[in-house]
XYZ file of C-alpha atoms in Angstrom:
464
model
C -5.655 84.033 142.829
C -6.303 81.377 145.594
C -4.655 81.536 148.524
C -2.901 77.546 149.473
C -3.740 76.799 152.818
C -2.166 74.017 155.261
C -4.577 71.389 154.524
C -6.423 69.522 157.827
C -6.369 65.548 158.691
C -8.470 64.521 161.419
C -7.401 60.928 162.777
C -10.248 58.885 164.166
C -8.753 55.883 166.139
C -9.209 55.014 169.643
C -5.813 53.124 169.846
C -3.668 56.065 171.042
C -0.502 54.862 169.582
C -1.734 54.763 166.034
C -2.816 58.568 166.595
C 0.952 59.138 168.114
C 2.435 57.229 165.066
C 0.693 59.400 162.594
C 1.358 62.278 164.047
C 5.249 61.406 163.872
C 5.069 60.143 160.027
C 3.877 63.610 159.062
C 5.751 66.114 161.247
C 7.680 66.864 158.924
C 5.218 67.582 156.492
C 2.877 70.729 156.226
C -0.259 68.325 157.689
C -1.790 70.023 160.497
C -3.114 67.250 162.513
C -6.270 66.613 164.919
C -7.292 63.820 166.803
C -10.508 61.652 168.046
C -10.363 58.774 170.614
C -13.870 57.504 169.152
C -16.705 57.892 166.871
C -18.556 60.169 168.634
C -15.508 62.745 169.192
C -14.392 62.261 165.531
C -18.158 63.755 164.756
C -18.297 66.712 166.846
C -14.590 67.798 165.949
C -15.986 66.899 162.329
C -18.792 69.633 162.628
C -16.691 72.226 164.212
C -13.350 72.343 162.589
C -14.362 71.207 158.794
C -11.391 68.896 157.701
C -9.753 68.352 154.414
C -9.262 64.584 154.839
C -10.706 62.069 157.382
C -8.662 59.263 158.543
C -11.032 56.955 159.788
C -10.524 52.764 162.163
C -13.432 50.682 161.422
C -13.116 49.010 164.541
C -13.835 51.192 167.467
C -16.039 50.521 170.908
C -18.636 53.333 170.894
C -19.871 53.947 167.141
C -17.557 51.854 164.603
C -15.961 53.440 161.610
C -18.678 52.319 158.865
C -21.708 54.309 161.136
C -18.955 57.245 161.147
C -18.845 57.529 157.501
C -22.079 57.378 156.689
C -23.226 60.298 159.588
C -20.420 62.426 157.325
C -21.036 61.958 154.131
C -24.634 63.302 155.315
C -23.380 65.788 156.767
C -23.716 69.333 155.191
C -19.864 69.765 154.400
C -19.281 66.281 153.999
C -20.140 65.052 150.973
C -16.753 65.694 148.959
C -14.168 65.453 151.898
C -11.672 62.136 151.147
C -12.129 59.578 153.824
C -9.971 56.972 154.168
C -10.236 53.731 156.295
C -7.774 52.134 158.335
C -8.777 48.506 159.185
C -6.862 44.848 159.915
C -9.787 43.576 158.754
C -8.033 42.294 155.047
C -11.367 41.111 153.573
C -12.907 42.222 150.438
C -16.229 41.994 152.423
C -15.089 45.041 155.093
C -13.789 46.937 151.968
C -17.030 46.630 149.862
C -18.770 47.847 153.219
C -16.599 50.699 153.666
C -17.181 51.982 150.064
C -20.912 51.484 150.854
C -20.595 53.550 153.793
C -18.958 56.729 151.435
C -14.836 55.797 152.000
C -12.583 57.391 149.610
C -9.893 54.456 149.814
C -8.908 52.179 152.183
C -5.759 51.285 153.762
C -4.731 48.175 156.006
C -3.079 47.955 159.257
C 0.089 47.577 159.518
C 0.504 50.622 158.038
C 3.442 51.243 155.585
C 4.582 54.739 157.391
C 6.482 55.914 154.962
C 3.530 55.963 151.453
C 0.798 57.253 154.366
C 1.902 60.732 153.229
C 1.794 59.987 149.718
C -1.602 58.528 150.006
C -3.086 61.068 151.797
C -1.917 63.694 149.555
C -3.483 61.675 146.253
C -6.595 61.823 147.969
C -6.617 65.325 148.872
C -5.604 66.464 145.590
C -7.875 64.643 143.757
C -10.770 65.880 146.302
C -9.531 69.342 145.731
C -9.677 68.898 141.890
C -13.326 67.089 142.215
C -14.808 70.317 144.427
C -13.024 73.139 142.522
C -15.593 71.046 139.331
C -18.713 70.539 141.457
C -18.041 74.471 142.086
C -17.511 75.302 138.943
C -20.733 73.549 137.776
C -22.934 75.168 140.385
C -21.483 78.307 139.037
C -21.950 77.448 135.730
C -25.593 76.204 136.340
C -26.355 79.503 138.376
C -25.067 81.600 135.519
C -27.082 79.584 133.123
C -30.138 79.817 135.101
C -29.811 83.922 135.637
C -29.497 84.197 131.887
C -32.070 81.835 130.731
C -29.133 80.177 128.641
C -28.958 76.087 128.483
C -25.977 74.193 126.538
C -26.654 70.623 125.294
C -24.072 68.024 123.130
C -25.426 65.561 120.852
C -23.086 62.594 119.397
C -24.898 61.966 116.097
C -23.560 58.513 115.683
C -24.810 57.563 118.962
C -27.851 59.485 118.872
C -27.465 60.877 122.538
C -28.079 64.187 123.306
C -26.428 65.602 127.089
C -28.757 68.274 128.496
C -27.735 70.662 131.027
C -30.515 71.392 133.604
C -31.307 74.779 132.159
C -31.740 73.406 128.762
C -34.517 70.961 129.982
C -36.864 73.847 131.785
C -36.464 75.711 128.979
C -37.505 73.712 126.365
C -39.873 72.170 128.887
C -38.302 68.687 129.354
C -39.470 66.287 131.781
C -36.681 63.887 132.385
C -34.630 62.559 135.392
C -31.892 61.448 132.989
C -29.802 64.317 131.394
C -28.386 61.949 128.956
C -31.915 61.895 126.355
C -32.534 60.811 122.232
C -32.103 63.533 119.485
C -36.033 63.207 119.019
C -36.462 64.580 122.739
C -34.862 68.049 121.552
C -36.753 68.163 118.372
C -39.837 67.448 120.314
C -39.924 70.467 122.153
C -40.119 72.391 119.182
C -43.466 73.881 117.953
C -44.490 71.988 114.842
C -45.123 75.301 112.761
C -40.913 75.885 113.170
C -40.235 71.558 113.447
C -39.717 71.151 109.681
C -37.027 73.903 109.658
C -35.183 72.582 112.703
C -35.492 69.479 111.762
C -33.385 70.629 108.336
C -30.955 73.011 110.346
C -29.721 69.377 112.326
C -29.097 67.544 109.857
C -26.716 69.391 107.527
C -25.064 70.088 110.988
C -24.888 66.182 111.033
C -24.165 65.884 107.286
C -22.512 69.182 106.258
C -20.832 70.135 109.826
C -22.509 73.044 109.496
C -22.963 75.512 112.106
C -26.762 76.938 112.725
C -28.383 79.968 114.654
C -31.799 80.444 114.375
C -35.252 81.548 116.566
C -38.064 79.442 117.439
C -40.992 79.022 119.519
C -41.207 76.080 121.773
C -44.292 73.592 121.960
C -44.415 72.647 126.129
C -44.620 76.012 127.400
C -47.343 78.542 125.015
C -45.651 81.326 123.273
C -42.178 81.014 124.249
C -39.361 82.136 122.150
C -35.963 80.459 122.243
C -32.478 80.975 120.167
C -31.220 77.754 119.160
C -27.010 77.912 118.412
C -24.685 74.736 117.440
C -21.325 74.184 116.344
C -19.611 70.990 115.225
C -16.846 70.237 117.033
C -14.457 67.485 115.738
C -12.778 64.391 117.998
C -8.721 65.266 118.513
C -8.171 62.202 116.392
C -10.142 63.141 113.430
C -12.738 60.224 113.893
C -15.323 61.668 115.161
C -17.012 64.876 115.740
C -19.512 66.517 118.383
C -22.760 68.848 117.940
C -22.541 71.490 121.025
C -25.249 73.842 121.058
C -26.797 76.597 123.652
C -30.511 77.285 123.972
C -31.672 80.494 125.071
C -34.988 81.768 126.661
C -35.558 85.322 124.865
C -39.307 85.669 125.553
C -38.819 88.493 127.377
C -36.547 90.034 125.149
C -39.054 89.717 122.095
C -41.786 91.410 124.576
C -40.063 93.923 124.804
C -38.841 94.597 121.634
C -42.653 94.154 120.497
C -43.682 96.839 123.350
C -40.688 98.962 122.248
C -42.150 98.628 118.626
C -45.586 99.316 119.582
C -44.283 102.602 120.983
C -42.432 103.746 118.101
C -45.187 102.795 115.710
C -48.692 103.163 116.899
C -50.863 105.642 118.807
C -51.247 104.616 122.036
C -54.627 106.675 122.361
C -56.722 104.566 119.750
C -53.958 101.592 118.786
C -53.527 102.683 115.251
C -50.494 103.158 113.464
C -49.190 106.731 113.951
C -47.544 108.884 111.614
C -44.245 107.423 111.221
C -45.653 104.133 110.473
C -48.002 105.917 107.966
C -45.490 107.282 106.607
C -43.103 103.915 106.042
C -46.197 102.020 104.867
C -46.631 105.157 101.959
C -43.547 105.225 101.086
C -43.418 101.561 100.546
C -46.624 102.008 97.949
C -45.191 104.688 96.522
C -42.258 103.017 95.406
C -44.496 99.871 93.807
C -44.301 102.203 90.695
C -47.543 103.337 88.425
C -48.813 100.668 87.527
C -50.277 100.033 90.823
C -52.845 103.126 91.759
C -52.945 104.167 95.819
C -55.309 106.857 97.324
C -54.490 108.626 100.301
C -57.654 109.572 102.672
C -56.836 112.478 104.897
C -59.569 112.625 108.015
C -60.630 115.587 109.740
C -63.108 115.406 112.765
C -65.281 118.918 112.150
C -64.874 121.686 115.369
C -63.541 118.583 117.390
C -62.393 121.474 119.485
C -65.781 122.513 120.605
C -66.123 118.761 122.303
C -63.305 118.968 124.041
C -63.819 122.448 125.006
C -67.642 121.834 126.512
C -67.157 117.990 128.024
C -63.233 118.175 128.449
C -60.123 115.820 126.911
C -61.464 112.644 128.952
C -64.607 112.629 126.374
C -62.893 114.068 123.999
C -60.280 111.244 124.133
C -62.990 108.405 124.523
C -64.977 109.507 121.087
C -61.145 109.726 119.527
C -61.301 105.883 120.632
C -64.516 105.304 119.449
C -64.288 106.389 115.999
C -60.919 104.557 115.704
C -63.005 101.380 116.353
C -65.745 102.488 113.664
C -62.933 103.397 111.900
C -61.502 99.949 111.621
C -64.704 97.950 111.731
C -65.992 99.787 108.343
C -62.859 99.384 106.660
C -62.476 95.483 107.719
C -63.925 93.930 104.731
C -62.039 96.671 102.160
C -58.923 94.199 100.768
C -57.415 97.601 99.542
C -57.020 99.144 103.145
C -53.489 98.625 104.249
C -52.950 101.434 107.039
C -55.354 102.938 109.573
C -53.528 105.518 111.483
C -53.911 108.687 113.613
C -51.647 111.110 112.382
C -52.550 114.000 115.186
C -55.283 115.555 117.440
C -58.678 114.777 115.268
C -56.618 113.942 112.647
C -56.703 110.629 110.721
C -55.166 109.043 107.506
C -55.830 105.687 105.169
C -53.539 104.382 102.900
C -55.653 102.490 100.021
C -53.497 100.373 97.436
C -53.901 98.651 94.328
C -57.117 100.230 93.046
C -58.984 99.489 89.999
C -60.204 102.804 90.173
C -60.857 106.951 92.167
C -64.588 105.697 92.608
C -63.269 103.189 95.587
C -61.620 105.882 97.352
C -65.001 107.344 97.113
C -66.546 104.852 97.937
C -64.465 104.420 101.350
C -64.623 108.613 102.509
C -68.475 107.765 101.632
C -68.786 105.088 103.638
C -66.308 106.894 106.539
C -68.475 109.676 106.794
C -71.617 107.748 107.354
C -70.336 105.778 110.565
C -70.264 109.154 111.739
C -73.678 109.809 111.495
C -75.013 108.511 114.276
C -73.963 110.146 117.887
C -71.459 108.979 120.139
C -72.213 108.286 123.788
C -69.487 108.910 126.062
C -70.599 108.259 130.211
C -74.389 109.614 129.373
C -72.776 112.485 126.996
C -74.317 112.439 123.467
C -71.540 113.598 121.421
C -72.555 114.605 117.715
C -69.273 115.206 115.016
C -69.028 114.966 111.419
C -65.750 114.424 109.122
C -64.385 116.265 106.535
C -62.099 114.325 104.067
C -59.341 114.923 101.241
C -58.122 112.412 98.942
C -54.904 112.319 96.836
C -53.907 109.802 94.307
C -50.964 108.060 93.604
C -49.311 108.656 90.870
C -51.916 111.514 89.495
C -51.255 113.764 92.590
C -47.749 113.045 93.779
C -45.197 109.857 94.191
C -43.821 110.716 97.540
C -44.946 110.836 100.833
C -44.819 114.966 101.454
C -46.729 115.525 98.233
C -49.686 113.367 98.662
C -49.967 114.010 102.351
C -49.887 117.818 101.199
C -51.953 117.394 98.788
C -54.778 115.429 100.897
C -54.633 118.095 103.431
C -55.246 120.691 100.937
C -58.364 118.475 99.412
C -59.725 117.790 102.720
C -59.697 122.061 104.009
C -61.217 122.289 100.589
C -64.013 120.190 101.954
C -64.472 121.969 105.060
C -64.917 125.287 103.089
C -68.125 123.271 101.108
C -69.564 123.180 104.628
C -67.913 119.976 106.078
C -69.098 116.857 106.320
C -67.860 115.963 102.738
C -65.035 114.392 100.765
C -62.871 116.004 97.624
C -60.262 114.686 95.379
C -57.496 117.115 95.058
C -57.243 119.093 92.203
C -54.255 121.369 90.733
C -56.600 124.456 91.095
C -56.397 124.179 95.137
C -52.655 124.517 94.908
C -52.829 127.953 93.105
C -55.964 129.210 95.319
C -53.665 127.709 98.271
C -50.826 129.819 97.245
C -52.863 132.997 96.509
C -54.103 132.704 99.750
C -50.722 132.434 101.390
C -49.880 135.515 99.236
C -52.786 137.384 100.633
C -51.873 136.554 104.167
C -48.595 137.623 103.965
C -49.436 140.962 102.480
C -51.800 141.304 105.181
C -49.522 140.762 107.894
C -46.976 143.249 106.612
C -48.860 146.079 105.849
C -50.914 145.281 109.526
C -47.018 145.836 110.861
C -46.536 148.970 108.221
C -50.173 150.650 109.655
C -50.937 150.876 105.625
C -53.471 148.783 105.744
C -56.546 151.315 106.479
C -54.949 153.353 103.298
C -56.826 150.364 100.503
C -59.444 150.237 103.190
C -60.756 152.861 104.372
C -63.467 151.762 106.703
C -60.676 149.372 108.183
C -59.435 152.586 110.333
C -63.232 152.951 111.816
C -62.882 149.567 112.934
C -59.665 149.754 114.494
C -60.647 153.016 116.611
């Protein structure tokens, strides 16, 4: 809520009576009057007390009223203040000077006493109204600026487009004039997205249809931007008006990519991880039959022992460096949709529509060959072979927990071969998978019953 205020007339006028008669005209109004004998005063008191309104004589000995005006309206708080000009000088030639000089309004001697208040309070009022806007807009502009947000208003029948300031930086306008042709905003669009713009204006123009849509912008490389319009129609029903906002969300799209990259890939080697893995199978899986996938589960062999004998830092680098071998044999392969690193040493590859199981051998064939020769990590020759299990879709499973399962199972399979191999799951490694979970168990509870040495008897030697 503002506060009103009693507002402030300086008088400039070296006749002393004039000063006295003003004075009396207002004292009974809520004016709170100050006065300058000449030019020169009427400046200082100008910089130090900050007026509402200026009254202001033309004619005066030291520095005459058209010099005064000018030095104000350059001054810092003087562009907006109301000045008006007292003068007997009844010529159109003294008025047109006056406005030149930055007067408000003028007014001629004699003065009529009694509209002087009148007059003075039009001019403050409207000077009130016009800075309460200019602040407004600066606001307005500022806000704009902080949130990368631009507004623009196109007349269609005209073909004139109004541009805030914001709205020109960000679509990388060059132009003095805010007032520019439709074709400057389509301009700044980047011609892979024009077409589609282009369409999106005119059914606003035709349809008055309201649009929201994403682009990048041409000027400025890479930049993202969200365009939004409404039609507004004229009062009258005549006419209507395009307004639209235009909004800089590069950095929001950065870091909703960086956000994604997070959630989705392994930061270690780039790949996808395992959720992504796991959204990628699950969208094969649900392609139905008649499109075979393979699922290629990837074991580095005792990856331990290279961490254990040159530490994670190597350890990590050859992780990086078969990633990159990884990728680079599998380039060329059209069936390869997902690389990723599900864990540790662990790695999985989601092959779709194959014409055949020979192409997923074909693929943990060539995997284990880019293997075969050594990896050199800061003068360390590193030496590691893979072993690999491969499921098929829908032979070995239709969901995501089976054929992952069932890989895994295929690939240990391989390791007890000797490692450095690849095999296709089979039903058989379930039930020797299950026997051996059924052997364990026993093992561990007659371990806890001390029964154990009873079935073996040399077990008890052992122990002691």
């Amino acid at each position: 809520m503002e506060v009103e205020t009693t507002p402030m007339l300086l008088v400039i006028d070296d006749d002393a009576t004039l000063r006295m008669l003003v004075r009396e005209s207002l004292q009974s109004t809520e004016w709170q009057i100050l006065e300058a004998e000449n030019g020169s005063a009427g400046l200082d008191k100008f910089e130090h007390l900050n007026p509402d309104v200026v009254m202001l004589d033309v004619l005066m000995p030291d520095i005459d009223g058209f010099e005064v005006c000018t030095k104000i309206r350059r001054h810092l708080g003087g562009t907006h203040v109301p000045i008006l000009v007292t003068t007997g000088l009844n010529d159109i030639e003294s008025i047109n000077k006056a406005y030149d000089a930055g007067a408000t309004d003028f007014i001629t001697k004699p003065i009529n006493w009694t509209l002087l208040e009148h007059r003075l309070r039009y001019i403050y009022r409207v000077s009130t109204l016009v800075t309460k806007l200019h602040k407004n807009e600066v606001c307005l502009s500022t806000a704009q600026r902080i949130a990368r947000l631009g507004s623009w208003e196109w007349d269609p029948d005209q073909d004139i487009v109004i541009c805030s300031r914001e709205t020109q930086r960000i679509l990388g306008i060059s132009s003095a004039d805010c007032a520019l042709g439709y074709r400057a905003l389509l301009e700044a669009v980047h011609p892979d997205e024009l077409e589609e713009v282009k369409r999106l204006f005119r059914r606003a123009a035709k349809y008055h249809s309201s649009f929201n849509t994403e682009h990048r912008v041409r000027a400025i490389g890479g930049r993202v931007v969200r365009h939004c319009a409404e039609v507004i129609n004229s009062e009258n029903g005549n006419g209507y008006t395009v307004l639209g906002t235009v909004q800089d969300i590069t950095t929001q799209r950065q870091v909703e990519s960086k956000i994604r990259y997070l959630a989705y890939y392994d930061t270690l080697t780039g790949l996808a991880n395992r959720t992504l893995f796991k959204d990628e199978l699950r969208k094969a899986t649900r392609q139905g039959v008649e499109r075979s996938s393979a699922v290629l589960f990837v074991d580095l062999d005792d990856f331990k022992r290279v961490n254990d004998s040159h530490g994670h830092e190597v350890g990590d680098e050859v992780l990086r460096e078969f990633a990159q071998r990884l990728q680079h044999c599998l380039r060329g392969n059209r069936d390869t949709t997902t690389v990723a690193r599900l864990a540790g040493d662990e790695f999985a590859i989601l092959l779709t529509n194959l014409t055949s199981a020979e192409v997923a051998a074909l693929v943990a064939t060539r995997i284990r060959d880019i293997v075969a020769n050594p990896f050199y990590v800061n003068r360390i020759k590193v030496f590691i072979s893979v072993s690999i299990g491969i499921s098929l879709c829908p032979e070995n499973g239709d969901t995501f927990d089976a054929l992952i399962k069932h890989a895994d199972m295929a690939m240990y399979h391989a390791k007890s071969l000797g490692k450095n191999n690849y095999q296709f799951y089979t039903k058989s490694m379930s039930v020797a998978a299950l026997r051996r979970l059924k052997l364990e168990s026993w093992l561990r509870g007659a371990l806890e019953k001390d029964e154990f040495e009873l079935y073996y008897p040399t077990f008890r030697a052992k122990r002691i």
